[in-house]
Amino acid sequence: MFHLNYKSHAIAVVGIIFPLSVFANDIITPARQVIERMTGTTAANINFEVLPQHEDKDGYGVSCSNGKLTLKGSSATAFTYAFYRYAKQACHKMASWSGSTLHLPDQFAESDIPVTYSPYQFRYFLNVCTFGYTTPYWDWKRWEKEIDLMALHGINMPLANVATEAIAERVWKKMGLTDEDIRKFFTGPAYLPWHRMGNLNTWDGPLSANWHSQQIALQHKILKRMRLLGMHPITPAFAGFVPEGFVKLHPEVHVKHFEWGGFDKSFNAYMLPPDSPYFLQIGKLFIEEWEKEFGKNTYYLSDSFNEMELPINPNDTDSKYRLLSKYGEAIYQSIAAGNPDAVWVTQGWTFGYQHQFWDKQSLQALLERVPDDKLIIIDLANDYPKWVWKTEQTWKTHKGFYGKRWILSYVPNFGGKTLLTGDLNLYASCSAEAWTDIDRGKLIGFGSAPEGLENNEVVYELLADMGWQKRPIDLDHWLTDYCRSRYGSCPEALKKAWKELCRSVYSSLYSYPRFTWQTVVLDTLRISKYDLNDTFFRAVEDFLSCAPQLKEQPLYRSDALLFAAQYIGAKADKMYRKALDAKNMGKQTRAKQLVDKTIQLLLQADRLLASHPTDRLSRWVEAAKTTAMTQKERIQYETDAKRLITTWGGIQQDYAARYWSGLIKDYYVPRIKLFFAGSNKEELNKWEENWLRQPYDSNDEKPFNDPLTTARELIYSLRPG
């Protein structure tokens, strides 16, 4: 065993003292630094005991007696997870997106957490879409906080896609494309995830030289910190998509033109055929340019068929299988040509989303020419088969992915939507059930892949803990501990509230949890659904009844405002649906009365959320504007950011549906007024586009003087009876 006390700055190995510099792979210093950044105090009095890994899997543990705290871990993230478990269990503290109560106590509380080894080699986090719906305008300060939160939650395999386009630009220049051709290829910053997956080109672009230089500098810091913490970042690879300028330069190459998202084909992708020599050449160049800038990496992400089907003859399955086999080989070989030690990583979302296209033979064909140890499939959406697709889980359908290594994961959030949703019982048991299945194959990892962060925080706390055990979690016991950690204590009314939350919003998962007033009229393409029902209303009432005891707890206050605002939003939605019915029946006076009451409620919810740590439009817009280096960029980035969460593009209107202060008052409410005043679709579209291009003034957000008291008063006034 290794032991370290930072007063001596030395490691003891079986009684012999060595200076830290002797150990090239110091896993203790970066763990200590995370603890110090997250608590704001020195961690000099914490002892660190290094554990061996078991079959490449991490272990952690904690012991504390007589005021001496010892963290045990086999990696930096095992140490930080050990500390976080101690902080939650013994000190009743928590760190989350909406705030943190972590600090080091004057006297360490007694604790004994036995050494536990994760059943997984990798604990995965993030989604390609997160880099649009959440992170596109983050600076290093925000990324540093996120990486620290990842470390506390034990994550050791994050996605790291920043600066993809800066490297791609160098590749395209080497391939003979002009600056104009390259600039036209890229989308605006918030839409880059769909550009990377081949869904979308040009939309809201171009990207400037400033953007590329900023992103390269940022990615250096991100990768340096991730590697310092012993994480295994997944970085981008070439997926086969080429600019229109390349197509014009090489008319002899028969590219495939895909379709996606209801966009005009001029915005959609061109993909190289797998037998083109350019596939290997470009893929090799991309890896070489990436590693020339950022150093060697092992895990490279390439998603070539996200939500798109190959344009093939549906009746010629043999040709389909041959083509898929060639594509699998081409993608892998293009990565290996740049780095023979690299592992191709692909998101398994599309295999379930398009399960009719990806039958057993099709997926086997894609995988058959790739060595088993050179591919990892992230089976993203293990929550979706139950709630949306009504199918068997994808890994079960495909027999544990036919000998390839894979990661079991979930997509608890789509588009960064902020309404409460998630199947906690499924999250507490589903991965454990996989371990007992004879077809689990080479299951090596576990994680979560939210499209948007900063929402439904209970889900991610639960999933972080599931990454360290095979057995199901006792949800009742876990939730009691969660409340103590998050709010400092768990009075009976709070326990009751969370049981009611589990029976309502947290016993379901829907693709489109949105209010009807957020889509103006009922969306028949993407049907909105949520479980903010009577059980949820009782939960919020019980939760707010604890305010006299818990009002000084910051995470209680933020949750109280969030729950209360969603309570009000749901009550407003019921009224709004009645207003729509009255309008459709020609009862204009009644419709106006109902919509006026709806708007009054929404404006109150908007003011409540003005005091919430995350659910504010101003944070999103200010991050976009701060990234800009010129006035032109400022306008582009703000428009780009606002478009993504409102009109989106193609058939994705109102997809992201954020329930945010500022967005309610300045976007949703005026749009409702215009609709009920008789504006047609064309007029609404014109107003929306004008709103996107008008600067948002964050000074218009007007919080209540005492938002928690006001929240209780508002909820009391809306209670039945």
XYZ file of C-alpha atoms in Angstrom:
721
model
C 0.000 0.000 0.000
C 1.022 3.629 -0.623
C 0.235 6.315 1.951
C 0.532 10.054 1.611
C 0.181 12.899 4.044
C 0.637 16.245 2.375
C 2.423 17.764 5.317
C 5.414 15.595 4.402
C 4.919 15.666 0.609
C 6.186 12.106 0.444
C 4.849 8.623 -0.159
C 5.471 5.744 2.187
C 5.732 2.306 0.595
C 6.029 -0.465 3.164
C 7.731 1.922 5.573
C 10.254 3.403 3.094
C 9.922 7.124 2.356
C 10.217 8.374 -1.233
C 9.727 11.933 -2.555
C 6.684 12.386 -4.792
C 8.907 13.036 -7.825
C 9.920 9.363 -7.794
C 6.428 8.374 -8.903
C 5.812 9.403 -12.503
C 2.108 8.536 -12.272
C 1.045 10.576 -9.273
C -2.666 9.910 -8.816
C -2.858 11.673 -5.460
C -1.903 15.262 -6.278
C -4.612 15.805 -8.916
C -7.226 14.207 -6.620
C -6.199 16.507 -3.787
C -6.417 19.501 -6.128
C -9.992 18.606 -7.099
C -10.954 18.394 -3.429
C -9.330 21.737 -2.706
C -10.980 23.460 -5.675
C -14.403 22.061 -4.785
C -14.176 22.815 -1.063
C -12.159 26.018 -1.223
C -9.805 24.826 1.518
C -6.588 22.878 1.838
C -6.714 19.095 1.951
C -3.406 18.784 3.783
C -4.914 16.796 6.652
C -6.359 14.081 4.410
C -4.406 10.841 4.079
C -4.402 9.002 0.758
C -3.937 5.248 0.501
C -3.287 3.853 -2.966
C -5.119 0.637 -3.837
C -4.174 -1.715 -6.661
C -6.526 -2.031 -9.597
C -8.265 -5.364 -10.101
C -8.383 -6.386 -13.767
C -8.174 -2.729 -14.873
C -11.058 -1.805 -12.580
C -10.963 0.925 -9.957
C -11.527 0.536 -6.245
C -12.271 3.072 -3.510
C -12.868 3.142 0.230
C -12.878 5.471 3.234
C -11.883 5.190 6.849
C -12.036 7.872 9.482
C -11.406 7.429 13.174
C -10.174 9.798 15.866
C -10.547 12.685 13.414
C -8.128 11.199 10.849
C -9.612 10.824 7.380
C -8.076 8.344 4.931
C -9.256 8.096 1.351
C -8.493 4.889 -0.506
C -8.350 4.691 -4.273
C -6.726 3.076 -7.257
C -6.899 6.191 -9.459
C -7.389 9.919 -9.116
C -11.111 9.632 -9.883
C -11.450 6.740 -7.417
C -9.968 9.025 -4.744
C -12.298 11.889 -5.629
C -15.304 9.573 -5.670
C -14.229 8.229 -2.261
C -14.092 11.778 -0.930
C -17.497 12.589 -2.390
C -19.080 9.468 -0.898
C -17.618 10.457 2.458
C -18.859 14.038 2.084
C -22.385 12.881 1.279
C -22.609 10.047 3.781
C -20.782 11.430 6.810
C -21.063 15.193 6.330
C -24.388 15.496 4.482
C -22.926 17.659 1.711
C -23.384 17.669 -2.045
C -21.994 19.242 -5.220
C -24.243 19.695 -8.238
C -24.876 21.932 -11.212
C -27.213 24.125 -9.174
C -24.729 24.629 -6.369
C -22.458 23.045 -3.813
C -22.374 22.754 -0.057
C -19.018 20.953 0.036
C -16.492 22.077 2.599
C -13.992 20.370 4.841
C -15.171 20.233 8.478
C -12.975 21.321 11.357
C -13.272 17.794 12.717
C -13.706 14.828 10.374
C -16.742 12.702 11.224
C -16.300 8.998 11.950
C -16.805 6.853 8.851
C -16.030 3.441 7.434
C -16.798 2.748 3.782
C -15.397 -0.679 2.867
C -13.169 -0.982 -0.159
C -15.372 -1.501 -3.191
C -14.334 -2.203 -6.767
C -16.359 -1.009 -9.720
C -17.502 -3.820 -11.998
C -16.725 -1.510 -14.921
C -13.417 -0.506 -16.430
C -14.969 2.702 -17.761
C -17.533 5.092 -16.310
C -18.711 7.118 -19.269
C -20.239 10.609 -19.516
C -21.630 13.040 -22.123
C -23.292 12.871 -25.505
C -22.280 14.371 -28.839
C -25.390 16.572 -28.571
C -24.315 17.923 -25.167
C -21.737 19.979 -27.055
C -24.623 21.878 -28.657
C -27.403 21.866 -26.087
C -25.136 22.770 -23.140
C -21.429 23.372 -23.669
C -20.810 25.256 -26.959
C -19.987 28.559 -25.298
C -18.294 27.327 -22.148
C -14.969 28.875 -21.178
C -12.204 27.149 -19.230
C -13.627 28.205 -15.860
C -16.895 26.418 -16.629
C -15.137 23.380 -18.119
C -12.846 23.127 -15.085
C -15.896 23.035 -12.828
C -17.500 20.334 -14.971
C -14.389 18.159 -14.994
C -14.161 18.506 -11.213
C -17.802 17.413 -10.933
C -17.046 14.461 -13.210
C -14.141 13.481 -10.966
C -16.266 13.683 -7.810
C -18.816 11.412 -9.467
C -16.170 8.872 -10.426
C -16.292 9.417 -14.192
C -13.171 8.313 -16.039
C -14.254 8.265 -19.705
C -15.698 11.596 -20.873
C -16.380 12.690 -24.405
C -14.035 15.510 -25.523
C -15.103 16.933 -28.895
C -13.971 20.550 -28.562
C -11.951 21.960 -31.516
C -12.999 19.243 -33.974
C -13.528 21.826 -36.729
C -10.167 23.518 -36.186
C -8.444 20.223 -36.959
C -10.822 19.457 -39.831
C -10.021 22.838 -41.393
C -6.332 21.886 -41.565
C -7.223 18.588 -43.205
C -9.445 20.196 -45.829
C -6.744 22.722 -46.679
C -4.325 19.856 -47.261
C -6.940 18.278 -49.501
C -6.935 21.383 -51.698
C -10.120 23.138 -50.589
C -10.349 26.909 -50.476
C -11.018 28.905 -47.316
C -14.442 29.785 -48.694
C -15.323 26.122 -49.309
C -14.276 25.203 -45.779
C -16.075 28.105 -44.109
C -19.298 27.235 -45.929
C -19.076 23.672 -44.636
C -19.264 24.406 -40.892
C -22.427 25.264 -38.950
C -22.712 27.807 -36.155
C -21.236 26.778 -32.777
C -24.470 25.508 -31.184
C -25.163 23.223 -34.166
C -21.751 21.585 -34.408
C -22.865 18.217 -32.902
C -25.108 17.566 -35.894
C -22.385 18.699 -38.264
C -19.996 16.199 -36.654
C -22.504 13.391 -37.090
C -23.137 14.303 -40.719
C -26.695 15.543 -40.198
C -26.211 19.211 -41.001
C -23.863 21.557 -42.869
C -23.670 25.365 -43.132
C -26.661 26.144 -40.874
C -26.067 29.360 -38.870
C -22.385 29.337 -39.931
C -19.679 30.135 -40.749
C -16.997 29.715 -38.080
C -14.286 32.341 -37.753
C -10.536 32.017 -37.281
C -11.117 33.447 -33.789
C -13.417 30.543 -32.970
C -10.877 27.963 -34.070
C -8.015 29.495 -32.078
C -10.177 29.800 -28.960
C -11.328 26.209 -29.214
C -7.810 24.847 -29.698
C -6.576 26.692 -26.614
C -9.592 25.473 -24.648
C -9.190 21.853 -25.740
C -5.560 21.832 -24.650
C -6.677 22.760 -21.138
C -9.546 20.251 -21.150
C -7.391 17.330 -22.280
C -4.530 18.234 -19.965
C -6.852 18.191 -16.951
C -8.644 15.008 -17.998
C -5.342 13.203 -18.547
C -3.934 14.532 -15.272
C -6.904 12.922 -13.537
C -6.260 9.623 -15.319
C -9.396 9.939 -17.437
C -9.649 8.360 -20.874
C -11.062 11.098 -23.123
C -12.856 10.099 -26.298
C -11.849 12.464 -29.075
C -13.185 12.823 -32.631
C -12.249 10.944 -35.790
C -13.257 11.306 -39.431
C -16.705 9.843 -40.104
C -16.747 9.999 -43.893
C -18.555 13.305 -44.478
C -17.056 15.779 -46.939
C -17.758 19.405 -47.918
C -19.596 20.292 -51.099
C -16.362 21.892 -52.243
C -14.699 18.477 -52.119
C -17.528 16.976 -54.175
C -17.069 19.632 -56.852
C -13.296 19.156 -56.807
C -13.686 15.394 -57.313
C -16.633 14.741 -59.626
C -15.289 11.239 -60.227
C -16.157 10.254 -56.638
C -19.727 8.996 -56.321
C -20.696 10.413 -52.927
C -23.947 9.561 -51.185
C -26.205 12.498 -50.326
C -28.066 11.868 -47.077
C -31.227 13.490 -45.735
C -31.982 14.521 -42.171
C -34.272 16.603 -40.005
C -36.546 18.125 -42.624
C -33.825 20.444 -43.911
C -33.350 21.306 -47.558
C -30.808 18.905 -49.053
C -28.340 21.769 -49.504
C -27.818 21.589 -45.732
C -27.409 17.801 -45.610
C -24.316 15.616 -45.759
C -22.251 14.166 -48.559
C -20.577 10.891 -47.620
C -17.676 9.163 -49.296
C -18.128 5.603 -50.522
C -16.156 3.172 -48.334
C -13.960 1.985 -51.195
C -12.762 5.491 -52.055
C -9.028 5.912 -51.378
C -9.889 9.345 -50.005
C -11.653 7.751 -47.021
C -8.400 6.302 -45.722
C -6.361 9.360 -46.713
C -8.617 11.892 -44.992
C -9.144 9.727 -41.889
C -5.398 9.242 -41.516
C -4.748 12.964 -41.973
C -7.360 13.838 -39.339
C -5.818 11.599 -36.679
C -2.310 12.816 -37.543
C -3.320 16.477 -37.363
C -5.206 15.874 -34.117
C -2.283 14.153 -32.431
C 0.179 16.694 -33.802
C -1.813 19.353 -31.922
C -3.041 17.504 -28.821
C -0.794 14.458 -28.423
C -1.488 10.750 -28.607
C -4.930 9.467 -27.774
C -6.461 6.004 -27.686
C -10.243 6.360 -28.032
C -11.677 7.996 -31.154
C -15.360 8.636 -31.842
C -16.823 8.224 -35.316
C -20.582 8.178 -35.938
C -21.379 7.762 -39.611
C -25.070 6.859 -39.705
C -26.717 8.879 -36.935
C -30.471 8.893 -37.622
C -29.787 8.450 -41.359
C -30.298 5.443 -43.600
C -28.032 4.622 -46.485
C -29.731 5.363 -49.825
C -29.924 1.750 -50.956
C -32.384 -0.582 -52.609
C -34.472 -1.921 -49.691
C -35.103 -5.159 -51.555
C -31.403 -5.952 -52.064
C -30.319 -6.961 -48.572
C -27.143 -8.663 -49.751
C -25.883 -5.396 -51.249
C -26.836 -3.601 -48.036
C -24.804 -6.018 -45.912
C -21.796 -5.825 -48.229
C -21.876 -2.025 -48.172
C -22.153 -1.868 -44.376
C -19.267 -4.303 -44.032
C -17.125 -2.094 -46.246
C -18.085 0.996 -44.241
C -17.160 -0.639 -40.933
C -13.804 -1.632 -42.329
C -13.200 1.806 -43.891
C -13.994 3.725 -40.710
C -11.767 1.549 -38.563
C -8.899 1.460 -41.066
C -9.019 5.247 -41.491
C -8.499 5.633 -37.730
C -5.863 2.906 -37.478
C -3.931 4.435 -40.380
C -3.342 7.505 -38.227
C -2.777 5.601 -34.977
C -2.461 1.778 -35.056
C -3.128 1.623 -31.309
C -6.384 3.574 -31.542
C -9.795 2.184 -30.633
C -12.852 3.180 -32.645
C -15.757 4.284 -30.413
C -19.270 4.672 -31.803
C -22.573 5.696 -30.258
C -25.157 2.948 -30.468
C -28.126 5.333 -30.485
C -28.977 4.849 -34.132
C -29.004 1.031 -33.812
C -32.023 1.324 -31.526
C -33.566 4.479 -32.946
C -33.635 2.906 -36.407
C -34.039 -0.676 -35.246
C -35.936 -1.660 -38.380
C -32.945 -0.746 -40.557
C -30.361 -2.129 -38.134
C -31.452 -5.741 -37.955
C -29.063 -8.412 -36.677
C -27.482 -9.052 -40.059
C -26.956 -5.340 -40.753
C -25.130 -4.622 -37.507
C -23.094 -7.807 -37.782
C -22.062 -6.719 -41.270
C -20.899 -3.314 -40.011
C -18.823 -4.916 -37.252
C -17.457 -8.046 -38.876
C -14.232 -6.590 -40.319
C -13.272 -4.671 -37.177
C -11.091 -6.474 -34.579
C -13.013 -7.149 -31.379
C -10.508 -5.238 -29.223
C -10.521 -2.198 -31.544
C -14.138 -1.135 -31.157
C -16.301 0.052 -28.248
C -20.043 0.596 -28.713
C -21.693 3.064 -26.358
C -25.198 1.647 -26.045
C -26.616 5.032 -25.154
C -30.337 4.669 -24.673
C -31.148 1.736 -22.396
C -34.082 3.756 -21.047
C -35.628 4.325 -24.471
C -36.776 0.798 -25.425
C -39.165 0.689 -22.468
C -40.577 4.182 -22.798
C -40.484 5.058 -26.478
C -39.459 2.328 -28.918
C -41.388 -0.491 -27.215
C -38.606 -2.880 -28.184
C -36.127 -5.106 -26.444
C -33.000 -3.313 -25.258
C -30.560 -2.945 -28.136
C -27.751 -4.925 -26.501
C -30.147 -7.818 -25.921
C -31.382 -7.761 -29.505
C -27.793 -7.867 -30.722
C -26.497 -10.474 -28.253
C -24.101 -8.166 -26.437
C -22.892 -6.745 -29.777
C -21.391 -9.893 -31.234
C -18.142 -10.038 -29.294
C -17.347 -6.327 -29.371
C -16.793 -4.385 -26.159
C -19.659 -2.135 -25.099
C -20.812 0.402 -22.518
C -24.292 0.363 -20.994
C -25.637 3.882 -20.816
C -28.765 6.033 -20.697
C -30.013 9.241 -22.309
C -32.086 10.736 -19.485
C -32.476 14.106 -21.192
C -33.180 15.241 -24.727
C -32.409 18.743 -25.924
C -31.699 20.078 -22.464
C -35.414 20.171 -21.660
C -35.878 21.225 -18.061
C -39.150 19.597 -17.000
C -38.742 16.926 -14.337
C -38.567 13.423 -15.774
C -36.728 10.115 -15.353
C -37.351 6.509 -14.385
C -35.446 6.193 -11.098
C -36.470 2.579 -10.536
C -35.105 1.621 -13.945
C -31.848 3.493 -13.312
C -31.471 1.762 -9.963
C -31.852 -1.746 -11.374
C -31.452 -2.074 -15.143
C -27.657 -2.215 -15.321
C -27.576 -4.680 -12.434
C -29.921 -6.954 -14.367
C -27.523 -6.908 -17.320
C -24.865 -8.622 -15.210
C -27.060 -11.674 -14.774
C -27.828 -12.015 -18.494
C -25.927 -14.722 -20.373
C -25.900 -12.516 -23.498
C -24.258 -9.496 -21.900
C -21.038 -10.198 -23.808
C -18.091 -7.893 -23.189
C -19.774 -5.300 -20.998
C -16.912 -3.029 -19.897
C -18.508 0.278 -18.991
C -21.453 2.151 -17.584
C -22.552 5.746 -17.867
C -24.969 8.432 -18.881
C -25.225 10.429 -22.082
C -27.568 13.372 -21.489
C -28.150 15.621 -24.481
C -28.387 18.547 -22.085
C -26.958 19.082 -18.602
C -28.091 21.157 -15.605
C -31.426 19.417 -15.075
C -32.940 16.515 -13.091
C -29.901 16.324 -10.832
C -31.202 13.387 -8.809
C -30.903 11.192 -11.917
C -27.188 11.816 -12.325
C -26.404 11.314 -8.643
C -28.106 7.924 -8.846
C -26.355 6.917 -12.061
C -22.959 7.911 -10.651
C -23.474 5.499 -7.757
C -24.659 2.742 -10.100
C -21.289 2.936 -11.825
C -19.678 1.301 -8.786
C -21.874 -1.731 -8.182
C -23.492 -4.757 -9.798
C -26.475 -5.023 -7.490
C -29.630 -2.907 -7.696
C -29.867 0.083 -5.384
C -32.556 0.179 -2.695
C -34.204 3.350 -3.935
C -36.081 4.240 -0.724
C -32.901 4.041 1.325
C -30.881 5.851 -1.341
C -33.375 8.711 -1.580
C -33.314 9.246 2.174
C -29.536 9.532 2.003
C -29.867 11.803 -1.024
C -32.117 14.193 0.886
C -29.761 14.282 3.863
C -26.846 15.017 1.566
C -28.646 17.600 -0.518
C -30.666 19.375 2.151
C -28.779 18.627 5.362
C -31.592 16.528 6.815
C -34.638 14.533 5.762
C -37.772 15.354 7.776
C -40.837 13.173 7.244
C -42.592 15.665 4.976
C -39.532 15.767 2.732
C -39.356 11.978 2.625
C -43.032 11.910 1.697
C -42.469 14.532 -1.016
C -39.756 12.467 -2.657
C -41.875 9.319 -2.582
C -44.558 11.290 -4.398
C -41.998 12.597 -6.890
C -40.983 8.981 -7.504
C -44.593 8.043 -8.175
C -45.053 10.893 -10.659
C -42.314 12.700 -12.579
C -39.580 10.248 -11.600
C -41.398 7.107 -12.659
C -41.473 7.973 -16.356
C -39.337 9.157 -19.249
C -40.682 10.919 -22.298
C -38.933 12.267 -25.380
C -40.777 15.566 -25.345
C -41.611 16.742 -21.824
C -42.947 20.170 -22.793
C -45.897 22.364 -21.927
C -48.479 23.017 -24.639
C -48.002 26.762 -24.302
C -44.346 26.203 -25.271
C -45.461 24.949 -28.690
C -48.394 27.424 -28.996
C -50.632 24.699 -30.421
C -50.566 20.942 -29.921
C -47.534 19.448 -31.673
C -48.790 16.443 -33.646
C -45.334 15.464 -34.917
C -43.599 15.291 -31.543
C -46.307 14.769 -28.957
C -45.536 16.517 -25.681
C -46.022 14.517 -22.511
C -45.138 14.877 -18.832
C -46.256 13.539 -15.452
C -46.658 16.813 -13.578
C -49.926 15.480 -12.214
C -51.885 15.602 -8.945
C -49.331 13.366 -7.231
C -46.616 15.786 -8.308
C -48.641 18.730 -7.021
C -48.908 17.076 -3.588
C -45.157 16.401 -3.673
C -44.384 20.081 -4.228
C -46.774 21.118 -1.482
C -45.109 18.691 0.945
C -41.664 19.787 -0.193
C -42.424 23.459 0.420
C -43.877 22.681 3.847
C -40.284 22.010 4.947
C -39.181 25.575 4.242
C -39.202 26.701 7.906
C -36.677 23.936 8.718
C -34.591 23.968 5.549
C -34.762 27.488 4.144
C -31.092 28.156 4.937
C -29.984 25.197 2.799
C -29.018 26.537 -0.656
C -29.837 23.339 -2.547
C -33.222 23.165 -0.837
C -33.950 26.720 -1.934
C -32.954 26.068 -5.548
C -35.065 22.884 -5.708
C -38.009 24.621 -4.046
C -37.981 27.364 -6.688
C -37.633 24.810 -9.488
C -40.450 22.584 -8.217
C -42.729 25.534 -7.504
C -42.136 27.062 -10.935
C -42.948 23.764 -12.629
C -46.051 23.403 -10.448
C -47.193 26.811 -11.684
C -46.256 25.981 -15.274
C -48.334 22.797 -15.157
C -51.344 24.630 -13.688
C -50.941 27.244 -16.422
C -50.807 24.488 -19.025
C -54.154 23.084 -17.932
C -55.643 26.549 -18.250
C -53.963 27.124 -21.596
C -55.429 23.933 -23.053
C -58.870 25.174 -22.034
C -58.089 28.490 -23.731
C -57.196 26.649 -26.943
C -60.454 24.696 -26.773
C -62.438 27.900 -26.285
C -60.642 29.562 -29.200
C -61.329 26.586 -31.455
C -65.027 26.717 -30.509
C -65.190 30.420 -31.353
C -65.638 31.522 -27.726
C -63.242 34.461 -28.016
C -64.139 36.200 -24.766
C -63.715 33.014 -22.751
C -60.478 32.220 -24.568
C -59.081 35.665 -23.746
C -59.995 35.307 -20.070
C -58.265 31.949 -19.843
C -55.139 32.978 -21.741
C -54.821 36.136 -19.625
C -54.851 33.993 -16.471
C -52.339 31.641 -18.075
C -49.988 34.527 -18.773
C -50.323 35.857 -15.214
C -49.209 32.473 -13.883
C -46.339 32.210 -16.354
C -44.999 35.634 -15.445
C -44.969 34.616 -11.781
C -43.072 31.435 -12.633
C -40.636 33.520 -14.689
C -39.898 35.727 -11.671
C -39.374 32.711 -9.419
C -36.846 31.230 -11.825
C -35.016 34.553 -12.006
C -33.561 33.512 -8.632
C -32.664 29.981 -9.733
C -28.941 29.222 -10.160
C -29.217 27.719 -13.664
C -32.662 28.097 -15.229
C -32.214 31.549 -16.722
C -31.899 32.670 -20.335
C -29.344 35.300 -19.292
C -26.708 32.653 -18.469
C -27.048 31.060 -21.905
C -26.955 34.349 -23.806
C -24.137 35.881 -21.777
C -21.969 32.798 -22.313
C -22.499 33.100 -26.069
C -21.742 36.814 -26.151
C -18.688 36.488 -23.925
C -17.168 33.984 -26.349
C -17.322 36.504 -29.189
C -14.307 38.640 -30.055
C -16.047 40.956 -32.543
C -19.451 42.612 -32.799
C -20.295 40.410 -35.784
C -19.501 37.277 -33.777
C -21.490 38.558 -30.825
C -24.609 38.893 -32.972
C -24.042 35.515 -34.635
C -23.364 33.617 -31.417
C -26.334 35.089 -29.563
C -28.665 34.377 -32.478
C -27.232 30.874 -32.827
C -27.711 30.179 -29.107
C -31.293 31.445 -29.023
C -32.266 29.659 -32.243
C -31.174 26.249 -30.915
C -33.508 26.450 -27.900
C -36.502 27.840 -29.830
C -37.046 27.499 -33.597
C -34.042 25.136 -34.090
C -34.523 24.497 -37.836
C -36.023 21.879 -40.112
C -38.731 19.959 -38.262
C -37.148 20.494 -34.846
C -39.121 23.618 -33.784
C -39.510 23.914 -29.997
C -37.493 20.730 -29.509
C -35.252 22.013 -26.706
C -38.128 23.760 -24.870
C -36.256 25.304 -21.956
C -38.418 26.406 -19.034
C -36.242 29.386 -18.154
C -36.668 32.819 -16.667
C -36.450 35.381 -19.433
C -37.414 32.868 -22.105
C -40.903 32.546 -20.608
C -41.457 36.289 -20.331
C -39.741 37.473 -23.519
C -40.437 34.616 -25.940
C -43.232 32.276 -24.936
C -45.651 34.850 -23.505
C -45.442 37.347 -26.422
C -45.817 34.475 -28.895
C -48.951 33.276 -27.087
C -50.372 36.805 -27.174
C -49.761 37.107 -30.909
C -51.417 33.760 -31.573
C -54.526 34.606 -29.580
C -54.636 38.043 -31.219
C -55.067 36.282 -34.556
C -51.545 36.099 -35.994
C -51.101 33.357 -38.551
C -48.147 30.969 -38.860
C -46.267 33.202 -41.275
C -46.601 36.194 -38.949
C -45.470 34.128 -35.970
C -42.435 32.903 -37.911
C -41.512 36.487 -38.781
C -41.821 37.541 -35.135
C -39.710 34.587 -33.984
C -36.911 35.404 -36.427
C -36.949 39.045 -35.346
C -36.734 37.970 -31.681
C -33.742 35.799 -32.437
C -31.879 38.750 -33.910
C -32.723 41.257 -31.181
C -30.204 41.479 -28.303
C -31.538 40.070 -25.061
C -31.324 42.351 -22.035
C -30.665 40.291 -18.912
C -31.534 43.319 -16.779
C -35.172 42.617 -17.606
C -35.127 39.572 -15.308
C -36.923 40.744 -12.167
C -36.657 38.310 -9.230
C -38.910 38.485 -6.185
C -37.405 40.043 -3.055
C -38.145 36.853 -1.083
C -38.619 34.162 -3.738
C -38.982 31.193 -1.366
C -41.749 32.855 0.657
C -43.419 33.977 -2.557
C -43.202 30.455 -3.959
C -45.028 29.061 -0.926
C -47.701 31.754 -1.190
C -48.238 31.119 -4.885
C -48.510 27.364 -4.422
C -50.896 27.786 -1.497
C -53.123 30.028 -3.639
C -53.269 27.387 -6.380
C -54.095 24.436 -4.137
C -57.559 22.958 -4.720
C -60.269 23.509 -2.163
